[in-house]
Short mmCIF file of C-alpha atoms (C1' of nucleotides) in Angstrom, two decimals:
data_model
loop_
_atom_site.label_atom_id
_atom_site.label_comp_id
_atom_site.label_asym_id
_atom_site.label_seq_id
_atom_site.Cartn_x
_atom_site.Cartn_y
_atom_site.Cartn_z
CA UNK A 21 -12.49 12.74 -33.12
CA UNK A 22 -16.30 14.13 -33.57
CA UNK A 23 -16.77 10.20 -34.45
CA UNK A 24 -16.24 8.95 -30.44
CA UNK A 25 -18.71 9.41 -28.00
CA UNK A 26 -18.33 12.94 -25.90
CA UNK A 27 -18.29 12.66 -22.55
CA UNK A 28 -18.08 15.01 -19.53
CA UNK A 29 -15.27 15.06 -16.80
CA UNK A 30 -15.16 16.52 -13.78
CA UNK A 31 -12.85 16.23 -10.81
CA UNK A 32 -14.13 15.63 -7.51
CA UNK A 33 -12.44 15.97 -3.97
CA UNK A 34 -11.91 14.10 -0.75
CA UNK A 35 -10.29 16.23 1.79
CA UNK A 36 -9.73 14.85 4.73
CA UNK A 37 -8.64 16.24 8.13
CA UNK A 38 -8.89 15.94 11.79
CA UNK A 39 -11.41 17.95 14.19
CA UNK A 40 -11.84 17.42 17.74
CA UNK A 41 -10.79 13.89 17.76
CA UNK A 42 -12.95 12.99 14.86
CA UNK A 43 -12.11 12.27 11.39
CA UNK A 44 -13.98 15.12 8.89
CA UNK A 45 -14.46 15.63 5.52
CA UNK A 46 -15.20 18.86 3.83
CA UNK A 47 -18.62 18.45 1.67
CA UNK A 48 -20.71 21.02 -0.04
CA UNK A 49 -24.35 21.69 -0.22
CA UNK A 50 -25.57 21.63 -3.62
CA UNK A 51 -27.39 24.74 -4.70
CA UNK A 52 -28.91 22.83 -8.01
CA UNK A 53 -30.25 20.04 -9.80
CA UNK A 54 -29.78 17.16 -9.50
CA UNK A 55 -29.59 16.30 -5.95
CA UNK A 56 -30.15 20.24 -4.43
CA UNK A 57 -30.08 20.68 -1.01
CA UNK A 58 -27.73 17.58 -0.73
CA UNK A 59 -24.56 17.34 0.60
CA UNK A 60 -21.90 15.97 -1.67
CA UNK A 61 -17.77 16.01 -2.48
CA UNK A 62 -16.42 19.31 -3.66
CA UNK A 63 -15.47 19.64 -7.79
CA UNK A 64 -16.71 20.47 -10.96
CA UNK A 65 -15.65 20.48 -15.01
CA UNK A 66 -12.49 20.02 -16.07
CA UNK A 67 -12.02 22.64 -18.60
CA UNK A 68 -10.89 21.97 -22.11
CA UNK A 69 -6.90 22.60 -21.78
CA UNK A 70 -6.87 21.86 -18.39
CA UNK A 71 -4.54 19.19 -16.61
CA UNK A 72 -6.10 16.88 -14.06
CA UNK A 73 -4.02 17.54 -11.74
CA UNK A 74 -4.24 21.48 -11.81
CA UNK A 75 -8.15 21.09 -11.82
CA UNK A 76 -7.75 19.17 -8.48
CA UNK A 77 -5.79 22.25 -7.26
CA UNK A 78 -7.64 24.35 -8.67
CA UNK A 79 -10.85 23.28 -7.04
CA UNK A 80 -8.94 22.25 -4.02
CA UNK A 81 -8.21 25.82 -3.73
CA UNK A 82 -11.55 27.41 -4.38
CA UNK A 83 -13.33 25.52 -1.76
CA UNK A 84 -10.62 25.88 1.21
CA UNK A 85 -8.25 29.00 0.34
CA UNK A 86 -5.40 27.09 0.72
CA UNK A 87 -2.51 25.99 -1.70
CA UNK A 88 -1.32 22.10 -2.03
CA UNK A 89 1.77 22.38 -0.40
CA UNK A 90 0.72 22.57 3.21
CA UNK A 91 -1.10 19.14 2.98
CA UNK A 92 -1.17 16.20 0.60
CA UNK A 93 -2.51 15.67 -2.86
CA UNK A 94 -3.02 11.91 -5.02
CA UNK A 95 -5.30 10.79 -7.21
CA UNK A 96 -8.13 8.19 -5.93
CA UNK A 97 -9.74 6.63 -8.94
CA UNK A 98 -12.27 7.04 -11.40
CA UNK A 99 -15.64 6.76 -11.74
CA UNK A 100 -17.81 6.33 -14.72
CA UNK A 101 -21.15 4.42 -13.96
CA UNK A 102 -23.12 5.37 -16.95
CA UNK A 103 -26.27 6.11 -14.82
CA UNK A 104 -24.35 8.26 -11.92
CA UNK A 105 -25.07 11.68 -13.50
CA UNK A 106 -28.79 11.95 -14.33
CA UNK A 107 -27.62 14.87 -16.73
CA UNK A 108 -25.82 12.64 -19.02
CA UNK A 109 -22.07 10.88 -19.07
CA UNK A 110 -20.17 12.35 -16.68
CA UNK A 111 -16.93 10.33 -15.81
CA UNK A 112 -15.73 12.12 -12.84
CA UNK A 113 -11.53 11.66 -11.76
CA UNK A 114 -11.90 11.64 -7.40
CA UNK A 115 -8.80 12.62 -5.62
CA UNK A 116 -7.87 12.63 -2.03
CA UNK A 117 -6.79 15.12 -0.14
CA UNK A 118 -5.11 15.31 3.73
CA UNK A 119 -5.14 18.73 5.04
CA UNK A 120 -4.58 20.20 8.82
CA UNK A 121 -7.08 21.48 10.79
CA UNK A 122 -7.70 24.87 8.59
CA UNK A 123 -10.23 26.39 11.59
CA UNK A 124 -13.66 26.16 10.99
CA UNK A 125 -15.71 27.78 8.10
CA UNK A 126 -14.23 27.25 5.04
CA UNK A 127 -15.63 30.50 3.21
CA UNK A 128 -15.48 28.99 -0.26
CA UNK A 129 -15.47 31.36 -2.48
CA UNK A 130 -17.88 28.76 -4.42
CA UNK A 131 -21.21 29.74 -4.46
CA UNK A 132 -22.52 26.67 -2.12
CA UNK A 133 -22.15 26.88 1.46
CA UNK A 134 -18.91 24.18 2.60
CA UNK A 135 -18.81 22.68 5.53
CA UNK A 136 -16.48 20.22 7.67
CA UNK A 137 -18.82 16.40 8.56
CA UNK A 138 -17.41 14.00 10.92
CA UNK A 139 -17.10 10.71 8.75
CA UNK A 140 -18.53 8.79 11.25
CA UNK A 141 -21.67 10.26 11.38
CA UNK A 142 -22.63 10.57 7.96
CA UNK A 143 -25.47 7.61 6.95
CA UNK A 144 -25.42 5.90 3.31
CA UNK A 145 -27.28 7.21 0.61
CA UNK A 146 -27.02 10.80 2.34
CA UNK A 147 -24.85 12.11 -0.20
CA UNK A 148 -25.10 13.02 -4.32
CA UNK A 149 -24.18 10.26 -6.82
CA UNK A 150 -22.34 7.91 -5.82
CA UNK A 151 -19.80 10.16 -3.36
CA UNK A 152 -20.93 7.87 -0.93
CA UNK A 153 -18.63 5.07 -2.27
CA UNK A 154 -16.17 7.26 -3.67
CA UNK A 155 -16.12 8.91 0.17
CA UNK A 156 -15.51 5.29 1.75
CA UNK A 157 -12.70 4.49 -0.82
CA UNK A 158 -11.30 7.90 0.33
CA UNK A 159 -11.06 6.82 3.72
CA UNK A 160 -10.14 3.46 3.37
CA UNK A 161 -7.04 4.63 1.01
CA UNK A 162 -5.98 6.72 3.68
CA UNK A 163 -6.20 4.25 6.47
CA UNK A 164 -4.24 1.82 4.69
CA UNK A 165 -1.43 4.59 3.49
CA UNK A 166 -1.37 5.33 7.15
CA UNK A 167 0.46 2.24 7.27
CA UNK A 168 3.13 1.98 5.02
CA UNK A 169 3.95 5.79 4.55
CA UNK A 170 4.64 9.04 6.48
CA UNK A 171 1.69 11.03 5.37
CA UNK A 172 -0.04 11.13 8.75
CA UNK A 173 2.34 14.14 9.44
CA UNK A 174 0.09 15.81 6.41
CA UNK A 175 -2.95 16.24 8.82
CA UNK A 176 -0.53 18.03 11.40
CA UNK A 177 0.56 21.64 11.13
CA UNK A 178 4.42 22.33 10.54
CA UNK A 179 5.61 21.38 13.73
CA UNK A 180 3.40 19.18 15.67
CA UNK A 181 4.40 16.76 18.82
CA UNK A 182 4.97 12.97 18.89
CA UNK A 183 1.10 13.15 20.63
CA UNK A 184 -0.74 14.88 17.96
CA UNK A 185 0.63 12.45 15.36
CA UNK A 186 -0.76 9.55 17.60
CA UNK A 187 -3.83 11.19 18.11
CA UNK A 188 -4.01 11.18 14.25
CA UNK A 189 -3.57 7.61 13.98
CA UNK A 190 -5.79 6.77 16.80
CA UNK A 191 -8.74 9.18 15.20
CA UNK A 192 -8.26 7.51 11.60
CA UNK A 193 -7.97 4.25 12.88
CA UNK A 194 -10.96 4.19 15.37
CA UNK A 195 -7.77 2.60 17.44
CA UNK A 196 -5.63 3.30 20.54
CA UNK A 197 -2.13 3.16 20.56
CA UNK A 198 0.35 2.84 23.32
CA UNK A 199 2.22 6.20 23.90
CA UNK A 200 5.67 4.78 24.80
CA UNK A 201 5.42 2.36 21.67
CA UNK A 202 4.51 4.80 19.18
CA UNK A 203 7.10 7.47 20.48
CA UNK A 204 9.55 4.70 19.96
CA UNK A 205 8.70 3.70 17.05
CA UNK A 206 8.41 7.22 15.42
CA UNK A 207 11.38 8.45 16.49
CA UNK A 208 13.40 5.38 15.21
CA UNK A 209 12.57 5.01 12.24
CA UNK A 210 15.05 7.06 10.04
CA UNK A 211 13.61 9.94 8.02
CA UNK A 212 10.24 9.65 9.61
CA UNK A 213 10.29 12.95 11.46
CA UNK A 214 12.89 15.66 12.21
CA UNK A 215 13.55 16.99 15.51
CA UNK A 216 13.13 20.81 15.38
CA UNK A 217 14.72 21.35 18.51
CA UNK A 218 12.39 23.47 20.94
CA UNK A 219 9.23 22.41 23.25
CA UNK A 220 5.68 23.21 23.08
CA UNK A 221 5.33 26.04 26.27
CA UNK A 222 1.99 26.28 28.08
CA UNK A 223 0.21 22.96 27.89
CA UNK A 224 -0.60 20.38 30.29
CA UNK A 225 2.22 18.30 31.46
CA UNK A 226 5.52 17.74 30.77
CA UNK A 227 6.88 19.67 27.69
CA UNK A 228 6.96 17.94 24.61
CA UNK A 229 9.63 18.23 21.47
CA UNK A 230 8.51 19.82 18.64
CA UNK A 231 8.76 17.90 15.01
CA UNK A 232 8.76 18.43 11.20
CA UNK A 233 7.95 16.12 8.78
CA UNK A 234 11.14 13.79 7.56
CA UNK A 235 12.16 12.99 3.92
CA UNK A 236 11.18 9.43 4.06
CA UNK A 237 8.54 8.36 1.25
CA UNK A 238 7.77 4.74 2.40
CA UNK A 239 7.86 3.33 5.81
CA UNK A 240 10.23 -0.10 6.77
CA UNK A 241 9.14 -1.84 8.37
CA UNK A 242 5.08 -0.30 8.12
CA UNK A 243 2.86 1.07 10.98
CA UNK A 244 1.31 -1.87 12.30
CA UNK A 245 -2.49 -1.11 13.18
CA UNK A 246 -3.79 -3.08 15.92
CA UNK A 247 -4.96 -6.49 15.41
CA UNK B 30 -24.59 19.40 -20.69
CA UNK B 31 -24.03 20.65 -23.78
CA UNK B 32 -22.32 24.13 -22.65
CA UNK B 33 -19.59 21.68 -20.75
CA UNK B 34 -16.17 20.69 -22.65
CA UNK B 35 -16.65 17.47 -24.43
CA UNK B 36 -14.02 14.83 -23.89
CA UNK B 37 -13.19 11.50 -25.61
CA UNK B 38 -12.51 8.42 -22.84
CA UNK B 39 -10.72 5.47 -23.59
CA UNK B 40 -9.35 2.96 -21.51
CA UNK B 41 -6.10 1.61 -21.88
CA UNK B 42 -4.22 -1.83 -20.00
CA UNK B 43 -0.94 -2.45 -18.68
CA UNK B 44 -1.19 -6.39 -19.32
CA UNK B 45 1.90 -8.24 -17.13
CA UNK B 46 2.46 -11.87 -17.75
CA UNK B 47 6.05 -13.49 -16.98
CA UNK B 48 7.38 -15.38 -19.28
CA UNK B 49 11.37 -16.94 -19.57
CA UNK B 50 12.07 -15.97 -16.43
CA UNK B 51 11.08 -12.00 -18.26
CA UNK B 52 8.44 -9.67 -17.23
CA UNK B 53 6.40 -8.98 -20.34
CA UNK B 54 4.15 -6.51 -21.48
CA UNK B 55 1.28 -7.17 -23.89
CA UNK B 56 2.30 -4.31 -26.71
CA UNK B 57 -0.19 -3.67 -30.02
CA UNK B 58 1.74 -2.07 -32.92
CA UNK B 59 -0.20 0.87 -34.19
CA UNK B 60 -1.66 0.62 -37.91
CA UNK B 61 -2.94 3.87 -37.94
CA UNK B 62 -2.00 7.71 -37.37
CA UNK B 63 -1.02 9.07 -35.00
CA UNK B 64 2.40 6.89 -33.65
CA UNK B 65 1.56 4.77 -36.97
CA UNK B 66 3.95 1.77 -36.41
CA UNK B 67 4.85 2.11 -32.85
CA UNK B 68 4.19 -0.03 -29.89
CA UNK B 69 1.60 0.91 -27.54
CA UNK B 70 -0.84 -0.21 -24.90
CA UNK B 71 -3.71 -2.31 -26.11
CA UNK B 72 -7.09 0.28 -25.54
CA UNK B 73 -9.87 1.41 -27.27
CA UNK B 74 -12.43 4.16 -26.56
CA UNK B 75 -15.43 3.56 -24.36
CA UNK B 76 -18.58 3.53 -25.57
CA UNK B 77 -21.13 6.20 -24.53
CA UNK B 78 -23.56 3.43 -22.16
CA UNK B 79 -20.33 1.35 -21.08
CA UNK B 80 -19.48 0.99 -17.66
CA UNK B 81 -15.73 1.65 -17.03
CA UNK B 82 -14.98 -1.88 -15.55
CA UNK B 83 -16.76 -3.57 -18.31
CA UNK B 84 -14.65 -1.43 -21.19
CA UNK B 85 -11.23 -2.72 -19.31
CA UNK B 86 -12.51 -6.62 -19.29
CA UNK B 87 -13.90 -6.01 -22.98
CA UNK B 88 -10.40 -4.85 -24.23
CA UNK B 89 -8.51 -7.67 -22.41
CA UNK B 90 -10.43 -9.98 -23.98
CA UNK B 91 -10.60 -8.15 -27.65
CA UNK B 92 -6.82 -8.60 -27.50
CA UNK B 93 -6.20 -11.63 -25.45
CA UNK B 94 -9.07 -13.58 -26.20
CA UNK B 95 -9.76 -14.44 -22.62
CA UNK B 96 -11.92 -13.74 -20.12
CA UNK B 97 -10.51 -12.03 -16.70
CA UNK B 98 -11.42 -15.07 -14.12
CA UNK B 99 -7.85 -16.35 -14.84
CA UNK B 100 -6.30 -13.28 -13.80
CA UNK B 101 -6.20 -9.83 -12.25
CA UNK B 102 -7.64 -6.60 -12.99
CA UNK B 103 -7.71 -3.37 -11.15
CA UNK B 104 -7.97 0.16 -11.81
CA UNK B 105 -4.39 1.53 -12.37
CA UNK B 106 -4.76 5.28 -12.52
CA UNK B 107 -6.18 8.30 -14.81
CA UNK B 108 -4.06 10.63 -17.12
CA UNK B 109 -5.59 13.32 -19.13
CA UNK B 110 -2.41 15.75 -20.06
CA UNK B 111 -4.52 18.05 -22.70
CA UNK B 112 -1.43 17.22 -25.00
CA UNK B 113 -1.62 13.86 -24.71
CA UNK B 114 -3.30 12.99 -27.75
CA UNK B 115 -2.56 14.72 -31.17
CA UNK B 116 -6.48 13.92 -31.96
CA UNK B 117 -7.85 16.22 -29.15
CA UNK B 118 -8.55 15.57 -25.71
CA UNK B 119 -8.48 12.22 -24.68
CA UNK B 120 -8.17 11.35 -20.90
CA UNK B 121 -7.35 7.93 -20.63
CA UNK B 122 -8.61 5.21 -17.63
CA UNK B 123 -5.57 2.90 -17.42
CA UNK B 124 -6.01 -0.69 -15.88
CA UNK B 125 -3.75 -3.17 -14.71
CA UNK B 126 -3.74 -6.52 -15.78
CA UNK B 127 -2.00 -9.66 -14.20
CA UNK B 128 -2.47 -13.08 -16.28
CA UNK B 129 -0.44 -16.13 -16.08
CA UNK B 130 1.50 -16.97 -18.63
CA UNK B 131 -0.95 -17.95 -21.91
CA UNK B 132 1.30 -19.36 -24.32
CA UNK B 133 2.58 -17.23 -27.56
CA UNK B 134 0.72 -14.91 -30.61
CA UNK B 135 -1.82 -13.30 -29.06
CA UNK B 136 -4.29 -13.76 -32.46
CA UNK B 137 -5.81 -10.57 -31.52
CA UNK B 138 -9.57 -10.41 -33.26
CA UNK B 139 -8.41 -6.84 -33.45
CA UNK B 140 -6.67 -5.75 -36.96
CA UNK B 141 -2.83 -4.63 -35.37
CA UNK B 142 -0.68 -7.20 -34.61
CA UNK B 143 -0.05 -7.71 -30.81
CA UNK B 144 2.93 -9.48 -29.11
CA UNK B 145 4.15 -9.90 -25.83
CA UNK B 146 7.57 -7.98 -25.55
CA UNK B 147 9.62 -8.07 -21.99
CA UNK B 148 9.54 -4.58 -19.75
CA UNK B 149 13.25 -4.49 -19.51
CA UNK B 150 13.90 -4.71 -23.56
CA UNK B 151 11.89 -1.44 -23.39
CA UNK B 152 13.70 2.35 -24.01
CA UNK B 153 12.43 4.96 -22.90
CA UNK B 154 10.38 6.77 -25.47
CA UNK B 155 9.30 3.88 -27.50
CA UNK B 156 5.69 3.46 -27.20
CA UNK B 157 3.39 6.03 -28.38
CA UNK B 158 1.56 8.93 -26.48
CA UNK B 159 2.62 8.81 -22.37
CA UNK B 160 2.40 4.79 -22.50
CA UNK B 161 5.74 4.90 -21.20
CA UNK B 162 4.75 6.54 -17.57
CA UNK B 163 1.69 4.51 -17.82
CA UNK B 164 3.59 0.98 -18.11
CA UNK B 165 6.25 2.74 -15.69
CA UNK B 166 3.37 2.93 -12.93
CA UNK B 167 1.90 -0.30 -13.94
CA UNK B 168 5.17 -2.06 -13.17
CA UNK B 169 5.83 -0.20 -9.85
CA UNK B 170 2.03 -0.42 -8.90
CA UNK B 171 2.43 -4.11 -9.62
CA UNK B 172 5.68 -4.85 -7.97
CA UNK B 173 4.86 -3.00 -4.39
CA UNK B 174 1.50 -5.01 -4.66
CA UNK B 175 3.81 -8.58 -4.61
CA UNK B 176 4.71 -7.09 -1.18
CA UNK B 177 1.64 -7.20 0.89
CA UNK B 178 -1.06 -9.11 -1.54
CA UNK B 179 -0.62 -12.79 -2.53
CA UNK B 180 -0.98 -11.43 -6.14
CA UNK B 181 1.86 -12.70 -7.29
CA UNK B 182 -0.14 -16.08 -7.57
CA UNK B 183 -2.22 -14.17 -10.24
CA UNK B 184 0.81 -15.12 -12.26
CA UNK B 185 1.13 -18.66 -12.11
CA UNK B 186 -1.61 -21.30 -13.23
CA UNK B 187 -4.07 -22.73 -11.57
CA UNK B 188 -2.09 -25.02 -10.09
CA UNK B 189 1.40 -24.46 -8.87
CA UNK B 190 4.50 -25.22 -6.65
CA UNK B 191 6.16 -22.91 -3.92
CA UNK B 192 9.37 -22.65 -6.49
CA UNK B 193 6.91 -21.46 -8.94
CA UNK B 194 5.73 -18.93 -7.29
CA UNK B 195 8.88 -18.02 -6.07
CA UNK B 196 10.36 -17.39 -10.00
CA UNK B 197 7.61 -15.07 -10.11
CA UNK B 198 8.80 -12.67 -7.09
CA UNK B 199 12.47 -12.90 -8.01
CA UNK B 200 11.09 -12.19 -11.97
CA UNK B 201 9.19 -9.12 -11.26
CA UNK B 202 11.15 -7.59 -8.24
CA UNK B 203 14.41 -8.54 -9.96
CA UNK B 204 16.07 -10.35 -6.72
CA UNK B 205 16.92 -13.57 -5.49
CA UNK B 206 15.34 -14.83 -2.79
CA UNK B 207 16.44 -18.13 -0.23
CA UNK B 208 14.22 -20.79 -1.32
CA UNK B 209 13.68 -22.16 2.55
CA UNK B 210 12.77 -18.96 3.68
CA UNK B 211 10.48 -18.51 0.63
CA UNK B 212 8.75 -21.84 1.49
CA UNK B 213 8.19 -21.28 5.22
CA UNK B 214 6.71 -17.73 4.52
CA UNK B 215 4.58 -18.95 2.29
CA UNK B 216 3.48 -22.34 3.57
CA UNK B 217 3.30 -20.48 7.07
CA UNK B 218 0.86 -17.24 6.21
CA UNK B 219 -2.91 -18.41 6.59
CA UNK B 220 -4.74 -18.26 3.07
CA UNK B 221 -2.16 -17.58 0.81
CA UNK B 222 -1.99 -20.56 -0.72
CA UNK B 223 -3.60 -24.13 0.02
CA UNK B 224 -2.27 -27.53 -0.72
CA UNK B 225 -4.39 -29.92 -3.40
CA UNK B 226 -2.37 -32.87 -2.26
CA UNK B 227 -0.81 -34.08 -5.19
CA UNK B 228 2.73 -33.63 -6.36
CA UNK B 229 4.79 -32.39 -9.66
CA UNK B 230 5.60 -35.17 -12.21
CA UNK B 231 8.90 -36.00 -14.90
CA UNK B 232 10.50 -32.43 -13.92
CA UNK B 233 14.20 -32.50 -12.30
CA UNK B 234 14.40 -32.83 -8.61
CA UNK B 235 12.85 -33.91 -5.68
CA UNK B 236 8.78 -33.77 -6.87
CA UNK B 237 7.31 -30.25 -5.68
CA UNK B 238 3.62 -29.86 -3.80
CA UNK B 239 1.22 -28.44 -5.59
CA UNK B 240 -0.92 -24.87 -4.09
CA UNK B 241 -3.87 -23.29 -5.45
CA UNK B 242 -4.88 -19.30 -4.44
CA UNK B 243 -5.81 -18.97 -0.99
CA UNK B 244 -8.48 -16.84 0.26
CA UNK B 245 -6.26 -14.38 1.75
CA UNK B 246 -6.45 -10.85 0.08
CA UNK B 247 -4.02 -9.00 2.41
CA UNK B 248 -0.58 -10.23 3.42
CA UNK B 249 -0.04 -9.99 7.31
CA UNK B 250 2.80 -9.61 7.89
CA UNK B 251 3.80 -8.82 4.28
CA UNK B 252 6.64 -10.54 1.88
CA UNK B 253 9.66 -8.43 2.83
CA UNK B 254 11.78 -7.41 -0.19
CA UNK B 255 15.58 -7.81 0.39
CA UNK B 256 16.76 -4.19 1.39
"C1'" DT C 20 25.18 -47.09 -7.82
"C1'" DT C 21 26.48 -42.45 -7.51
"C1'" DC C 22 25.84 -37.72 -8.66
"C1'" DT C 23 22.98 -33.82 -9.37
"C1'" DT C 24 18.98 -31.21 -8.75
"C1'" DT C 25 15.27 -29.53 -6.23
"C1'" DT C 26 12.13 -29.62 -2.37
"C1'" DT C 27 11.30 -29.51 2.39
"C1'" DC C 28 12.35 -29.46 7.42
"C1'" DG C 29 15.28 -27.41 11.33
"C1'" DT C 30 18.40 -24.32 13.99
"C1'" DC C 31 20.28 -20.14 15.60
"C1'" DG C 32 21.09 -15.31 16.21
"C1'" DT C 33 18.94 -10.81 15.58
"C1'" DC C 34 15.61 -7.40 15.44
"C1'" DA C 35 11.10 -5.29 15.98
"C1'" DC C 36 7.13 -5.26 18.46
"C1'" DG C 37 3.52 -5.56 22.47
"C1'" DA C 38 3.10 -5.09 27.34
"C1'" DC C 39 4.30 -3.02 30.79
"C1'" DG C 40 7.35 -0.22 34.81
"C1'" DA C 41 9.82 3.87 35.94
"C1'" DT C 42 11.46 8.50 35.54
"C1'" DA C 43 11.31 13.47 33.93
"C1'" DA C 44 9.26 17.90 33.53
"C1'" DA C 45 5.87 20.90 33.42
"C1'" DC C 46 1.22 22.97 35.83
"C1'" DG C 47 -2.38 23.88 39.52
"C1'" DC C 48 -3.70 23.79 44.06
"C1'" DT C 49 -3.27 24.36 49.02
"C1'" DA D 11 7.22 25.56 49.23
"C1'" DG D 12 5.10 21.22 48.88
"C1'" DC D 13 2.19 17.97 46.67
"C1'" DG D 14 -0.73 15.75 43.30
"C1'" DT D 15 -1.85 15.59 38.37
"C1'" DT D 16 -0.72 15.22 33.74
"C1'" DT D 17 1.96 14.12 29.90
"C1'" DA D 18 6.44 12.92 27.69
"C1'" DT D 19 10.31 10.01 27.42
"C1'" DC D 20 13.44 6.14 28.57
"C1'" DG D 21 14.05 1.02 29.73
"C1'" DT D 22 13.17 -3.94 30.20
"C1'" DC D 23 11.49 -8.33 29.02
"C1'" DG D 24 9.28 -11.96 26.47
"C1'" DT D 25 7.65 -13.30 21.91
"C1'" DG D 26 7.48 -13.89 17.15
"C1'" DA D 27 9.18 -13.25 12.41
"C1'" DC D 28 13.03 -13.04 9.57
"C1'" DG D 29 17.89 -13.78 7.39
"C1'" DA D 30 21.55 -17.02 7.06
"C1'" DC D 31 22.62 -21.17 6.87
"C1'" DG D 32 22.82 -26.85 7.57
"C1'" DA D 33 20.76 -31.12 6.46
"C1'" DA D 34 17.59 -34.63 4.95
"C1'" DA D 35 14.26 -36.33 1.35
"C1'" DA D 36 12.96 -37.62 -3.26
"C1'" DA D 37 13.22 -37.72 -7.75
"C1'" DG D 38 16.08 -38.09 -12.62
"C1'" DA D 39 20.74 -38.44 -15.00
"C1'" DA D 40 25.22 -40.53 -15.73
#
DNA sequence: TTCTTTTTCGTCGTCACGACGATAAACGCT
DNA sequence: AGCGTTTATCGTCGTGACGACGAAAAAGAA
């Protein structure tokens, strides 16, 4: 093997949640060369007997304290420009990651200081490398599985109303959706969510049922977004 | 970047053509240790000022001896198990390829002999190191991608009828599917395929039009496959 | 010619969706 | 207590796409 070129690999993150009506992603400032002082996608080395998967979890967990399970987990793509690492070949294996609303500072245990950014207000060519595409293929994977698949329930806590999982398809989507529509349409579609059985208590208006996330994979017929 | 854990890259492709009413699966018999003998994906190793996309099209044409225009290529997925490879650690970029149908022996430039061989012929553990889940994902990756991309034309020739087209779907999804139906769906979605104007000559039947690609690259609504 | 094969055009019932209207069930205020 | 506000949930209606067919058109084969 000493024959083949050596390269580096790293993991890096997308996690993706939902703030205030906004669609975030956690980023870290980088406390070294290259690129200090800019923001970029949590991740780092793979080590040497180290799965891909488990380094995703692993750094997954070091920068937001929180096992896989309560969100969702798949690999993006890779990304191996020769010249996107000044320090040398680096091919780096992105995955994307929807998580609930965790609260606010993420108190990585990471050296760097982590932060939640609204997607929408981040500029091009403000983050390391090339994060900035591997950020837009991030988001534009997850507004297209929004579509076809259940997984918007992964940015909602356990139980969550028909109206939160709207409001996550309206904030991902930049769209609006009609309430009676989308209630109609969630609740029919087998396996899509479970009733749980109580109410929310204390909010505005009329009580809503709570939900948990169903057992379907794959939605049929899909989510249509908006024309 | 020297104290980091080097790693060898290669890139390896999941090459679908359909053939005899078959989906095949361009396979390379191994001439050299490990999996000496056995079938397994066409790849190589990517050299150390290579761009990722440019290794995939440089395989496919090593072993096919053509250039990607014809066809389809797209990132398929990464797999890095640190077991993976006898040799050491070896994380693997696999690609997905999508070429119409190019006539017999491959005449490789390479030294192992290639062949196309169909998917279904295939038994589980017979191609060497995890080729089998990579092909496995290939397949699947490729056959939810008929649903709601006009791909499947990515198949077929330049130049080809509705029926054609149609053999493909019912190939790789392993249905039937109403011909009349077919034909309006297809004839009816904007930019999935446009008419040349000329007709099929000396085959059986009434003559067939003839379709090139469209410019569509999303199917709205998509091609439903029977429940 | 007549038959067979294949393509292409229609028809009809059903189902899902978009655009609403209407009702139900809580809270806050006077 | 009564009333307005807010939000959730249930219906209705028209439209458009799809599945299941029937039928005509256009070639070669017998």
């Amino acid at each position: 093997m000493a024959e083949y070129p050596p390269f580096a690999v790293t993991v890096d993150l997308v996690v993706l949640t939902v703030r205030a009506d906004e669609l975030n992603v956690l980023l870290v400032r980088r406390g070294i060369e290259p690129y200090r002082g800019r923001w970029a996608l949590p991740g780092g080395f793979v080590q040497i007997d180290e799965d891909l998967p488990a380094a995703a979890v692993r750094e997954l967990t070091e920068e937001t304290g929180l096992a896989e399970p309560a969100g969702h987990l798949e690999q993006l793509g890779t990304y191996g420009r020769p010249d996107r690492d000044p320090r040398g070949r680096v091919v780096t294996v992105a995955w994307l990651a929807l998580l609930p609303d965790l609260g606010s500072p993420v108190a990585g245990t990471d050296a760097a200081s982590a932060d939640w950014l609204p997607v929408a207000r981040l500029t091009p060519g403000q983050l390391a490398f090339d994060h900035d595409r591997i950020l837009a293929d991030g988001v534009e994977r997850a507004r297209a599985k929004l579509e076809y698949t259940p997984l918007a329930a992964a940015f909602c806590p356990p139980e969550f109303t028909v109206a939160q999982l709207r409001a996550v398809y309206e904030t991902v989507w930049g769209t609006r959706l009609d309430p009676r529509n989308f209630h109609r349409k969630v609740t029919g579609t087998p396996g899509f969510v479970e009733p749980v059985g109580r109410a929310t208590e204390g909010e505005r208006g009329r009580p809503a049922q709570l939900f948990r996330r169903g057992t379907a994979t794959l939605l049929h017929p899909p989510m249509l977004r908006p024309s």
